PDB file of C-alpha atoms in Angstrom:
ATOM      1  CA  UNK E 860      99.854  69.588 189.775  1.00  0.00           C
ATOM      2  CA  UNK E 861     103.295  71.184 189.670  1.00  0.00           C
ATOM      3  CA  UNK E 862     106.563  71.185 191.514  1.00  0.00           C
ATOM      4  CA  UNK E 863     108.051  74.118 193.419  1.00  0.00           C
ATOM      5  CA  UNK E 864     111.809  73.734 193.532  1.00  0.00           C
ATOM      6  CA  UNK E 865     114.004  75.280 196.199  1.00  0.00           C
ATOM      7  CA  UNK E 866     117.662  75.298 197.035  1.00  0.00           C
ATOM      8  CA  UNK E 867     118.158  73.102 200.091  1.00  0.00           C
ATOM      9  CA  UNK E 868     120.906  74.264 202.421  1.00  0.00           C
ATOM     10  CA  UNK E 869     122.496  71.405 204.450  1.00  0.00           C
ATOM     11  CA  UNK E 870     121.049  71.396 207.977  1.00  0.00           C
ATOM     12  CA  UNK E 871     123.166  72.575 210.854  1.00  0.00           C
ATOM     13  CA  UNK E 872     123.512  70.045 213.711  1.00  0.00           C
ATOM     14  CA  UNK E 873     121.686  70.672 216.970  1.00  0.00           C
ATOM     15  CA  UNK E 874     123.612  72.543 219.630  1.00  0.00           C
ATOM     16  CA  UNK E 875     125.434  75.787 220.154  1.00  0.00           C
ATOM     17  CA  UNK E 876     126.576  76.042 216.514  1.00  0.00           C
ATOM     18  CA  UNK E 877     123.026  76.020 215.261  1.00  0.00           C
ATOM     19  CA  UNK E 878     121.917  78.649 217.774  1.00  0.00           C
ATOM     20  CA  UNK E 879     124.798  80.920 216.804  1.00  0.00           C
ATOM     21  CA  UNK E 880     123.855  81.008 213.122  1.00  0.00           C
ATOM     22  CA  UNK E 881     122.493  84.400 212.065  1.00  0.00           C
ATOM     23  CA  UNK E 882     120.576  84.794 208.797  1.00  0.00           C
ATOM     24  CA  UNK E 883     119.308  88.056 207.341  1.00  0.00           C
ATOM     25  CA  UNK E 884     116.087  87.611 205.390  1.00  0.00           C
ATOM     26  CA  UNK E 885     115.019  90.108 202.697  1.00  0.00           C
ATOM     27  CA  UNK E 886     111.539  90.261 201.141  1.00  0.00           C
ATOM     28  CA  UNK E 887     110.486  92.598 198.301  1.00  0.00           C
ATOM     29  CA  UNK E 888     108.116  90.502 196.208  1.00  0.00           C
ATOM     30  CA  UNK E 889     105.231  92.987 196.072  1.00  0.00           C
ATOM     31  CA  UNK E 890     104.415  96.226 197.895  1.00  0.00           C
ATOM     32  CA  UNK E 891     106.214  95.995 201.257  1.00  0.00           C
ATOM     33  CA  UNK E 892     109.953  96.029 201.918  1.00  0.00           C
ATOM     34  CA  UNK E 893     110.773  93.602 204.722  1.00  0.00           C
ATOM     35  CA  UNK E 894     113.917  92.459 206.499  1.00  0.00           C
ATOM     36  CA  UNK E 895     114.467  90.211 209.520  1.00  0.00           C
ATOM     37  CA  UNK E 896     117.356  88.676 211.428  1.00  0.00           C
ATOM     38  CA  UNK E 897     116.724  85.032 212.353  1.00  0.00           C
ATOM     39  CA  UNK E 898     118.831  82.778 214.545  1.00  0.00           C
ATOM     40  CA  UNK E 899     119.667  79.242 213.472  1.00  0.00           C
ATOM     41  CA  UNK E 900     117.065  77.757 215.814  1.00  0.00           C
ATOM     42  CA  UNK E 901     114.329  79.828 214.109  1.00  0.00           C
ATOM     43  CA  UNK E 902     114.087  82.613 216.670  1.00  0.00           C
ATOM     44  CA  UNK E 903     113.328  85.969 215.023  1.00  0.00           C
ATOM     45  CA  UNK E 904     115.665  88.430 216.726  1.00  0.00           C
ATOM     46  CA  UNK E 905     114.328  91.518 214.963  1.00  0.00           C
ATOM     47  CA  UNK E 906     112.406  92.662 211.913  1.00  0.00           C
ATOM     48  CA  UNK E 907     111.648  95.873 210.035  1.00  0.00           C
ATOM     49  CA  UNK E 908     109.005  96.654 207.407  1.00  0.00           C
ATOM     50  CA  UNK E 909     108.605  99.660 205.118  1.00  0.00           C
ATOM     51  CA  UNK E 910     104.954  99.768 204.051  1.00  0.00           C
ATOM     52  CA  UNK E 911     103.737 101.241 200.783  1.00  0.00           C
ATOM     53  CA  UNK E 912     100.244 102.001 202.116  1.00  0.00           C
ATOM     54  CA  UNK E 913      99.098 105.162 200.360  1.00  0.00           C
ATOM     55  CA  UNK E 914     101.411 104.774 197.355  1.00  0.00           C
ATOM     56  CA  UNK E 915      98.995 102.642 195.312  1.00  0.00           C
ATOM     57  CA  UNK E 916      95.557 103.663 196.587  1.00  0.00           C
ATOM     58  CA  UNK E 917      95.117 106.280 193.858  1.00  0.00           C
ATOM     59  CA  UNK E 918      95.444 103.576 191.202  1.00  0.00           C
ATOM     60  CA  UNK E 919      93.231 100.931 192.815  1.00  0.00           C
ATOM     61  CA  UNK E 920      96.007  98.328 192.951  1.00  0.00           C
ATOM     62  CA  UNK E 921      99.738  97.789 193.094  1.00  0.00           C
ATOM     63  CA  UNK E 922     101.612  99.554 190.270  1.00  0.00           C
ATOM     64  CA  UNK E 923     104.857  97.581 189.715  1.00  0.00           C
ATOM     65  CA  UNK E 924     106.983 100.577 188.683  1.00  0.00           C
ATOM     66  CA  UNK E 925     105.882 102.658 191.685  1.00  0.00           C
ATOM     67  CA  UNK E 926     106.435  99.657 193.959  1.00  0.00           C
ATOM     68  CA  UNK E 927     109.959  99.214 192.578  1.00  0.00           C
ATOM     69  CA  UNK E 928     110.757 102.878 193.197  1.00  0.00           C
ATOM     70  CA  UNK E 929     109.512 102.607 196.778  1.00  0.00           C
ATOM     71  CA  UNK E 930     111.564  99.442 197.357  1.00  0.00           C
ATOM     72  CA  UNK E 931     114.689 101.165 196.076  1.00  0.00           C
ATOM     73  CA  UNK E 932     114.111 104.096 198.398  1.00  0.00           C
ATOM     74  CA  UNK E 933     113.491 101.857 201.424  1.00  0.00           C
ATOM     75  CA  UNK E 934     115.706  98.783 201.042  1.00  0.00           C
ATOM     76  CA  UNK E 935     118.936 100.133 202.579  1.00  0.00           C
ATOM     77  CA  UNK E 936     117.198 101.728 205.548  1.00  0.00           C
ATOM     78  CA  UNK E 937     114.970  98.697 206.186  1.00  0.00           C
ATOM     79  CA  UNK E 938     117.884  96.266 206.232  1.00  0.00           C
ATOM     80  CA  UNK E 939     119.940  98.591 208.416  1.00  0.00           C
ATOM     81  CA  UNK E 940     117.047  98.968 210.871  1.00  0.00           C
ATOM     82  CA  UNK E 941     116.542  95.199 211.177  1.00  0.00           C
ATOM     83  CA  UNK E 942     120.263  94.732 211.889  1.00  0.00           C
ATOM     84  CA  UNK E 943     120.226  97.598 214.394  1.00  0.00           C
ATOM     85  CA  UNK E 944     117.236  96.192 216.283  1.00  0.00           C
ATOM     86  CA  UNK E 945     118.920  92.786 216.439  1.00  0.00           C
ATOM     87  CA  UNK E 946     122.215  94.364 217.548  1.00  0.00           C
ATOM     88  CA  UNK E 947     123.933  92.484 214.726  1.00  0.00           C
ATOM     89  CA  UNK E 948     126.618  93.674 212.330  1.00  0.00           C
ATOM     90  CA  UNK E 949     126.576  92.529 208.675  1.00  0.00           C
ATOM     91  CA  UNK E 950     129.974  90.944 209.380  1.00  0.00           C
ATOM     92  CA  UNK E 951     128.279  88.677 211.980  1.00  0.00           C
ATOM     93  CA  UNK E 952     125.858  87.152 209.464  1.00  0.00           C
ATOM     94  CA  UNK E 953     126.158  83.506 208.450  1.00  0.00           C
ATOM     95  CA  UNK E 954     124.067  83.959 205.277  1.00  0.00           C
ATOM     96  CA  UNK E 955     121.536  86.187 203.544  1.00  0.00           C
ATOM     97  CA  UNK E 956     118.201  84.728 202.408  1.00  0.00           C
ATOM     98  CA  UNK E 957     116.105  86.540 199.819  1.00  0.00           C
ATOM     99  CA  UNK E 958     112.798  85.959 198.057  1.00  0.00           C
ATOM    100  CA  UNK E 959     113.436  85.119 194.383  1.00  0.00           C
ATOM    101  CA  UNK E 960     109.839  84.406 193.338  1.00  0.00           C
ATOM    102  CA  UNK E 961     107.035  84.227 192.657  1.00  0.00           C
ATOM    103  CA  UNK E 962     106.297  87.944 192.763  1.00  0.00           C
ATOM    104  CA  UNK E 963     106.613  91.144 190.737  1.00  0.00           C
ATOM    105  CA  UNK E 964     109.877  90.943 188.794  1.00  0.00           C
ATOM    106  CA  UNK E 965     110.670  94.649 189.165  1.00  0.00           C
ATOM    107  CA  UNK E 966     110.235  94.395 192.932  1.00  0.00           C
ATOM    108  CA  UNK E 967     112.077  91.105 193.390  1.00  0.00           C
ATOM    109  CA  UNK E 968     115.054  92.601 191.575  1.00  0.00           C
ATOM    110  CA  UNK E 969     115.547  95.212 194.324  1.00  0.00           C
ATOM    111  CA  UNK E 970     115.745  92.660 197.130  1.00  0.00           C
ATOM    112  CA  UNK E 971     117.958  90.273 195.174  1.00  0.00           C
ATOM    113  CA  UNK E 972     120.432  93.013 194.280  1.00  0.00           C
ATOM    114  CA  UNK E 973     120.677  94.086 197.918  1.00  0.00           C
ATOM    115  CA  UNK E 974     121.223  90.498 199.054  1.00  0.00           C
ATOM    116  CA  UNK E 975     123.902  89.890 196.402  1.00  0.00           C
ATOM    117  CA  UNK E 976     125.666  93.083 197.425  1.00  0.00           C
ATOM    118  CA  UNK E 977     125.825  92.039 201.088  1.00  0.00           C
ATOM    119  CA  UNK E 978     126.952  88.508 200.241  1.00  0.00           C
ATOM    120  CA  UNK E 979     129.664  89.765 197.933  1.00  0.00           C
ATOM    121  CA  UNK E 980     130.926  92.341 200.421  1.00  0.00           C
ATOM    122  CA  UNK E 981     131.048  89.968 203.390  1.00  0.00           C
ATOM    123  CA  UNK E 982     131.731  86.712 201.487  1.00  0.00           C
ATOM    124  CA  UNK E 983     128.771  84.802 202.894  1.00  0.00           C
ATOM    125  CA  UNK E 984     126.323  82.396 201.226  1.00  0.00           C
ATOM    126  CA  UNK E 985     123.154  83.504 199.438  1.00  0.00           C
ATOM    127  CA  UNK E 986     120.019  81.426 200.076  1.00  0.00           C
ATOM    128  CA  UNK E 987     117.327  81.724 197.404  1.00  0.00           C
ATOM    129  CA  UNK E 988     113.861  81.444 198.935  1.00  0.00           C
ATOM    130  CA  UNK E 989     110.700  80.364 197.140  1.00  0.00           C
ATOM    131  CA  UNK E 990     107.939  82.728 198.243  1.00  0.00           C
ATOM    132  CA  UNK E 991     105.230  80.087 198.573  1.00  0.00           C
ATOM    133  CA  UNK E 992     107.483  77.555 200.287  1.00  0.00           C
ATOM    134  CA  UNK E 993     108.362  80.198 202.872  1.00  0.00           C
ATOM    135  CA  UNK E 994     104.650  80.680 203.590  1.00  0.00           C
ATOM    136  CA  UNK E 995     104.179  76.919 203.962  1.00  0.00           C
ATOM    137  CA  UNK E 996     107.125  76.449 206.335  1.00  0.00           C
ATOM    138  CA  UNK E 997     106.538  79.486 208.548  1.00  0.00           C
ATOM    139  CA  UNK E 998     104.767  77.195 211.030  1.00  0.00           C
ATOM    140  CA  UNK E 999     108.177  75.892 212.033  1.00  0.00           C
ATOM    141  CA  UNK E1000     109.133  79.155 213.700  1.00  0.00           C
ATOM    142  CA  UNK E1001     109.242  78.906 217.515  1.00  0.00           C
ATOM    143  CA  UNK E1002     106.771  81.792 217.804  1.00  0.00           C
ATOM    144  CA  UNK E1003     104.188  79.636 216.017  1.00  0.00           C
ATOM    145  CA  UNK E1004     104.930  76.633 218.245  1.00  0.00           C
ATOM    146  CA  UNK E1005     103.939  78.611 221.322  1.00  0.00           C
ATOM    147  CA  UNK E1006     100.459  79.286 219.918  1.00  0.00           C
ATOM    148  CA  UNK E1007      99.862  75.937 218.231  1.00  0.00           C
ATOM    149  CA  UNK E1008     101.447  73.370 220.509  1.00  0.00           C
ATOM    150  CA  UNK E1009     100.213  69.839 219.732  1.00  0.00           C
ATOM    151  CA  UNK E1010      97.920  68.109 222.167  1.00  0.00           C
ATOM    152  CA  UNK E1011      99.270  64.741 223.325  1.00  0.00           C
ATOM    153  CA  UNK E1012      97.156  61.720 222.413  1.00  0.00           C
ATOM    154  CA  UNK E1013      97.232  58.630 224.609  1.00  0.00           C
ATOM    155  CA  UNK E1014      98.451  55.502 222.803  1.00  0.00           C
ATOM    156  CA  UNK E1015      95.684  53.306 221.493  1.00  0.00           C
ATOM    157  CA  UNK E1016      95.863  49.746 220.263  1.00  0.00           C
ATOM    158  CA  UNK E1017      93.242  50.509 217.580  1.00  0.00           C
ATOM    159  CA  UNK E1018      95.185  53.405 216.086  1.00  0.00           C
ATOM    160  CA  UNK E1019      98.486  52.561 214.365  1.00  0.00           C
ATOM    161  CA  UNK E1020     101.333  54.628 215.773  1.00  0.00           C
ATOM    162  CA  UNK E1021     103.553  56.498 213.292  1.00  0.00           C
ATOM    163  CA  UNK E1022     107.289  55.899 213.602  1.00  0.00           C
ATOM    164  CA  UNK E1023     109.157  58.606 215.522  1.00  0.00           C
ATOM    165  CA  UNK E1024     110.572  61.374 213.290  1.00  0.00           C
ATOM    166  CA  UNK E1025     114.317  61.745 212.791  1.00  0.00           C
ATOM    167  CA  UNK E1026     116.003  63.808 215.558  1.00  0.00           C
ATOM    168  CA  UNK E1027     116.458  66.794 213.244  1.00  0.00           C
ATOM    169  CA  UNK E1028     112.704  66.987 212.579  1.00  0.00           C
ATOM    170  CA  UNK E1029     111.495  66.081 216.072  1.00  0.00           C
ATOM    171  CA  UNK E1030     110.637  69.693 216.956  1.00  0.00           C
ATOM    172  CA  UNK E1031     108.987  70.700 213.698  1.00  0.00           C
ATOM    173  CA  UNK E1032     105.280  71.443 213.468  1.00  0.00           C
ATOM    174  CA  UNK E1033     103.699  69.942 211.497  1.00  0.00           C
ATOM    175  CA  UNK E1034     105.833  66.904 210.563  1.00  0.00           C
ATOM    176  CA  UNK E1035     106.107  65.850 206.916  1.00  0.00           C
ATOM    177  CA  UNK E1036     104.055  65.115 204.943  1.00  0.00           C
ATOM    178  CA  UNK E1037     101.406  67.816 205.457  1.00  0.00           C
ATOM    179  CA  UNK E1038      98.783  69.681 203.461  1.00  0.00           C
ATOM    180  CA  UNK E1039      98.850  73.484 203.306  1.00  0.00           C
ATOM    181  CA  UNK E1040      96.225  75.971 202.165  1.00  0.00           C
ATOM    182  CA  UNK E1041      98.194  79.029 201.016  1.00  0.00           C
ATOM    183  CA  UNK E1042      96.019  82.129 200.918  1.00  0.00           C
ATOM    184  CA  UNK E1043      97.736  85.449 200.222  1.00  0.00           C
ATOM    185  CA  UNK E1044      97.170  88.642 198.272  1.00  0.00           C
ATOM    186  CA  UNK E1045      98.236  87.195 194.943  1.00  0.00           C
ATOM    187  CA  UNK E1046      98.191  83.421 195.403  1.00  0.00           C
ATOM    188  CA  UNK E1047      95.707  80.705 196.266  1.00  0.00           C
ATOM    189  CA  UNK E1048      97.101  77.163 196.443  1.00  0.00           C
ATOM    190  CA  UNK E1049      96.519  73.782 198.019  1.00  0.00           C
ATOM    191  CA  UNK E1050      99.961  72.210 198.430  1.00  0.00           C
ATOM    192  CA  UNK E1051     101.153  68.769 199.533  1.00  0.00           C
ATOM    193  CA  UNK E1052     104.570  69.112 201.204  1.00  0.00           C
ATOM    194  CA  UNK E1053     106.711  65.979 201.543  1.00  0.00           C
ATOM    195  CA  UNK E1054     110.022  67.651 202.456  1.00  0.00           C
ATOM    196  CA  UNK E1055     111.883  70.929 202.122  1.00  0.00           C
ATOM    197  CA  UNK E1056     112.029  71.536 198.372  1.00  0.00           C
ATOM    198  CA  UNK E1057     109.565  68.716 197.606  1.00  0.00           C
ATOM    199  CA  UNK E1058     106.051  70.099 197.093  1.00  0.00           C
ATOM    200  CA  UNK E1059     103.138  69.258 194.806  1.00  0.00           C
ATOM    201  CA  UNK E1060     100.511  71.883 193.958  1.00  0.00           C
ATOM    202  CA  UNK E1061      97.204  70.007 194.112  1.00  0.00           C
ATOM    203  CA  UNK E1062      95.103  73.016 193.206  1.00  0.00           C
ATOM    204  CA  UNK E1063      95.356  76.722 192.491  1.00  0.00           C
ATOM    205  CA  UNK E1064      93.124  79.559 191.351  1.00  0.00           C
ATOM    206  CA  UNK E1065      91.784  79.498 187.816  1.00  0.00           C
ATOM    207  CA  UNK E1066      91.462  83.302 187.733  1.00  0.00           C
ATOM    208  CA  UNK E1067      91.723  85.671 190.715  1.00  0.00           C
ATOM    209  CA  UNK E1068      93.223  84.816 194.055  1.00  0.00           C
ATOM    210  CA  UNK E1069      91.037  85.419 197.094  1.00  0.00           C
ATOM    211  CA  UNK E1070      93.116  88.515 197.920  1.00  0.00           C
ATOM    212  CA  UNK E1071      92.526  89.975 194.454  1.00  0.00           C
ATOM    213  CA  UNK E1072      88.817  89.206 194.741  1.00  0.00           C
ATOM    214  CA  UNK E1073      88.685  91.045 198.069  1.00  0.00           C
ATOM    215  CA  UNK E1074      90.504  94.078 196.662  1.00  0.00           C
ATOM    216  CA  UNK E1075      88.407  94.296 193.491  1.00  0.00           C
ATOM    217  CA  UNK E1076      85.149  93.858 195.393  1.00  0.00           C
ATOM    218  CA  UNK E1077      86.200  96.547 197.844  1.00  0.00           C
ATOM    219  CA  UNK E1078      86.905  98.849 194.920  1.00  0.00           C
ATOM    220  CA  UNK E1079      83.426  98.197 193.516  1.00  0.00           C
ATOM    221  CA  UNK E1080      81.983  99.245 196.882  1.00  0.00           C
ATOM    222  CA  UNK E1081      83.949 102.489 196.873  1.00  0.00           C
ATOM    223  CA  UNK E1082      86.620 101.413 199.372  1.00  0.00           C
ATOM    224  CA  UNK E1083      89.829 103.175 198.324  1.00  0.00           C
ATOM    225  CA  UNK E1084      92.175 101.540 200.867  1.00  0.00           C
ATOM    226  CA  UNK E1085      94.867  99.143 199.640  1.00  0.00           C
ATOM    227  CA  UNK E1086      94.510  96.332 200.539  1.00  0.00           C
ATOM    228  CA  UNK E1087      90.733  96.462 200.514  1.00  0.00           C
ATOM    229  CA  UNK E1088      90.195  93.162 202.309  1.00  0.00           C
ATOM    230  CA  UNK E1089      90.424  94.334 205.963  1.00  0.00           C
ATOM    231  CA  UNK E1090      87.865  97.190 205.694  1.00  0.00           C
ATOM    232  CA  UNK E1091      85.595  94.975 203.578  1.00  0.00           C
ATOM    233  CA  UNK E1092      85.739  92.236 206.209  1.00  0.00           C
ATOM    234  CA  UNK E1093      84.912  94.732 208.959  1.00  0.00           C
ATOM    235  CA  UNK E1094      81.852  95.866 206.994  1.00  0.00           C
ATOM    236  CA  UNK E1095      80.785  92.262 206.416  1.00  0.00           C
ATOM    237  CA  UNK E1096      80.925  91.517 210.140  1.00  0.00           C
ATOM    238  CA  UNK E1097      78.010  93.891 210.708  1.00  0.00           C
ATOM    239  CA  UNK E1098      76.087  92.902 207.583  1.00  0.00           C
ATOM    240  CA  UNK E1099      73.314  90.427 206.839  1.00  0.00           C
ATOM    241  CA  UNK E1100      74.625  87.249 205.141  1.00  0.00           C
ATOM    242  CA  UNK E1101      71.101  86.438 203.897  1.00  0.00           C
ATOM    243  CA  UNK E1102      70.410  89.812 202.269  1.00  0.00           C
ATOM    244  CA  UNK E1103      71.641  88.795 198.798  1.00  0.00           C
ATOM    245  CA  UNK E1104      71.951  85.462 197.010  1.00  0.00           C
ATOM    246  CA  UNK E1105      75.501  85.144 195.691  1.00  0.00           C
ATOM    247  CA  UNK E1106      76.803  82.065 193.848  1.00  0.00           C
ATOM    248  CA  UNK E1107      79.128  79.521 195.396  1.00  0.00           C
ATOM    249  CA  UNK E1108      82.282  79.348 193.217  1.00  0.00           C
ATOM    250  CA  UNK E1109      82.278  76.520 190.651  1.00  0.00           C
ATOM    251  CA  UNK E1110      78.992  75.106 192.019  1.00  0.00           C
ATOM    252  CA  UNK E1111      77.109  75.722 188.753  1.00  0.00           C
ATOM    253  CA  UNK E1112      79.734  74.559 186.294  1.00  0.00           C
ATOM    254  CA  UNK E1113      78.871  71.610 184.086  1.00  0.00           C
ATOM    255  CA  UNK E1114      82.512  70.601 183.827  1.00  0.00           C
ATOM    256  CA  UNK E1115      82.789  67.569 186.086  1.00  0.00           C
ATOM    257  CA  UNK E1116      86.578  67.912 186.224  1.00  0.00           C
ATOM    258  CA  UNK E1117      86.244  71.398 187.699  1.00  0.00           C
ATOM    259  CA  UNK E1118      83.650  70.198 190.208  1.00  0.00           C
ATOM    260  CA  UNK E1119      85.824  67.352 191.464  1.00  0.00           C
ATOM    261  CA  UNK E1120      89.348  68.813 191.444  1.00  0.00           C
ATOM    262  CA  UNK E1121      91.107  71.046 193.982  1.00  0.00           C
ATOM    263  CA  UNK E1122      91.151  74.303 192.000  1.00  0.00           C
ATOM    264  CA  UNK E1123      89.623  77.615 193.119  1.00  0.00           C
ATOM    265  CA  UNK E1124      87.750  80.330 191.242  1.00  0.00           C
ATOM    266  CA  UNK E1125      86.554  83.737 192.414  1.00  0.00           C
ATOM    267  CA  UNK E1126      85.905  85.624 189.159  1.00  0.00           C
ATOM    268  CA  UNK E1127      82.257  84.524 189.030  1.00  0.00           C
ATOM    269  CA  UNK E1128      81.618  85.656 192.598  1.00  0.00           C
ATOM    270  CA  UNK E1129      83.263  89.010 191.893  1.00  0.00           C
ATOM    271  CA  UNK E1130      81.181  89.455 188.714  1.00  0.00           C
ATOM    272  CA  UNK E1131      78.002  88.645 190.635  1.00  0.00           C
ATOM    273  CA  UNK E1132      78.800  91.403 193.125  1.00  0.00           C
ATOM    274  CA  UNK E1133      79.426  93.856 190.260  1.00  0.00           C
ATOM    275  CA  UNK E1134      76.087  92.986 188.607  1.00  0.00           C
ATOM    276  CA  UNK E1135      74.367  93.409 191.961  1.00  0.00           C
ATOM    277  CA  UNK E1136      75.858  96.862 192.453  1.00  0.00           C
ATOM    278  CA  UNK E1137      75.559  98.323 188.942  1.00  0.00           C
ATOM    279  CA  UNK E1138      71.848  99.281 189.145  1.00  0.00           C
ATOM    280  CA  UNK E1139      72.544 101.122 192.409  1.00  0.00           C
ATOM    281  CA  UNK E1140      75.570 103.104 191.209  1.00  0.00           C
ATOM    282  CA  UNK E1141      76.082 106.007 188.788  1.00  0.00           C
ATOM    283  CA  UNK E1142      77.675 105.222 185.403  1.00  0.00           C
ATOM    284  CA  UNK E1143      81.352 104.274 185.440  1.00  0.00           C
ATOM    285  CA  UNK E1144      82.374 107.481 183.637  1.00  0.00           C
ATOM    286  CA  UNK E1145      80.619 109.584 186.263  1.00  0.00           C
ATOM    287  CA  UNK E1146      82.235 107.625 189.104  1.00  0.00           C
ATOM    288  CA  UNK E1147      85.644 108.187 187.511  1.00  0.00           C
ATOM    289  CA  UNK E1148      85.050 111.930 187.282  1.00  0.00           C
ATOM    290  CA  UNK E1149      83.909 112.029 190.914  1.00  0.00           C
ATOM    291  CA  UNK E1150      87.059 110.195 191.991  1.00  0.00           C
ATOM    292  CA  UNK E1151      89.258 112.670 190.117  1.00  0.00           C
ATOM    293  CA  UNK E1152      87.461 115.586 191.739  1.00  0.00           C
ATOM    294  CA  UNK E1153      87.921 114.066 195.196  1.00  0.00           C
ATOM    295  CA  UNK E1154      91.625 113.493 194.539  1.00  0.00           C
ATOM    296  CA  UNK E1155      92.039 117.077 193.316  1.00  0.00           C
ATOM    297  CA  UNK E1156      90.321 118.425 196.414  1.00  0.00           C
ATOM    298  CA  UNK E1157      92.524 116.266 198.625  1.00  0.00           C
ATOM    299  CA  UNK E1158      95.690 117.596 196.956  1.00  0.00           C
ATOM    300  CA  UNK E1159      94.523 121.202 197.391  1.00  0.00           C
ATOM    301  CA  UNK E1160      93.897 120.609 201.087  1.00  0.00           C
ATOM    302  CA  UNK E1161      97.374 119.207 201.735  1.00  0.00           C
ATOM    303  CA  UNK E1162      99.590 121.696 203.620  1.00  0.00           C
ATOM    304  CA  UNK E1163     102.469 123.091 201.617  1.00  0.00           C
ATOM    305  CA  UNK E1164     105.963 122.299 202.954  1.00  0.00           C
ATOM    306  CA  UNK E1165     107.575 125.226 204.720  1.00  0.00           C
ATOM    307  CA  UNK E1166     110.866 126.549 203.451  1.00  0.00           C
ATOM    308  CA  UNK E1167     113.682 126.263 205.970  1.00  0.00           C
ATOM    309  CA  UNK E1168     115.542 129.453 206.758  1.00  0.00           C
ATOM    310  CA  UNK E1169     119.206 129.353 205.802  1.00  0.00           C
TER     311      UNK E1169
END
C-alpha cells in the first residue's frame, strides 16, 4: 500500500462565513482544461471546460506536448468563462485550488502557473489538490447528495449503532472511513480513506488502467475516437458476450500473492483481444498506410479558410 498526502486547509465553521467562501478550482492534469467556482458549502456555482477532442485522435492517444500547447491556449479563457458564469470577480475569491498531481507534468505546469499568478495578484491562498483524493471526495458535493441520499435504517438491538459523527462531518456522504474504487482514464485504485489527507492504496493496476485498456482495444478495432471507451461500450451493448472466450484478469496466474491481493491487471485481456483480431486484419504496415491515406484524404477535403477583405 502507499500513502497519498494532501495539504489540509483548516475547516471553516458552519454558517454564513462558510457559505460566502468562494474557491476557484483549476484542472489541467491531462487533455482537458477545466475551471469551476465552488462555494464554501460545496455548491458548484459555475464551471467551464475546454476539450481537446480531435487534437490527439491522429496519434491514437494523448501527446503530452500537444496537450500542453492546448492548455496554454485555453487556460486564460477557460478560467475567465468560469468566473463570468458564476458572476464572480477574481478579487472576490477566497482561494484558488489547483491539481498538482498525479498527471502529465507538462500539463500540470500550465494549471499551476495560472493558479500561482492569480494568487500572487490577488494575495489569496493556494490550495494544492491531489488528483486522486479529489476523485475520492467528490461524493461530498451537494449535487451528489441529491442523487445518493442515504436510506434511514430503523434502530435494531442486534446491530451495534455507530457513534454520531462530529458536527462538521454530519452532512458528509459517505462518513469516514470508507472504501473507494477509483476508475479513470489513467488510474485504477482501491483506496481506504480514513480522513482528508489520510488514505491507503490497497491495490492498483500492475500494467494498464481500465481506461488505457479501453482506448487501446478500441484502437485495435479501428475506432479512431479519443477516448475510445464510449464508442467501444456502445458497440459492446449490441454484441454477444458469449461469442469469444476471453480470459479473466489474473485468474490464470500461479502467483498466489497476485490471486489474493487487491491489484488489477488488464494487459493480458488486451493482448488476448489483439491475438483474436490479428488473423482477421491486414498486416500492421498495411493498416498504417491505409490510415495515412485516409488522413490525407480528410485534409484535402477540408475547406480552405477564406481571406477577409481589407
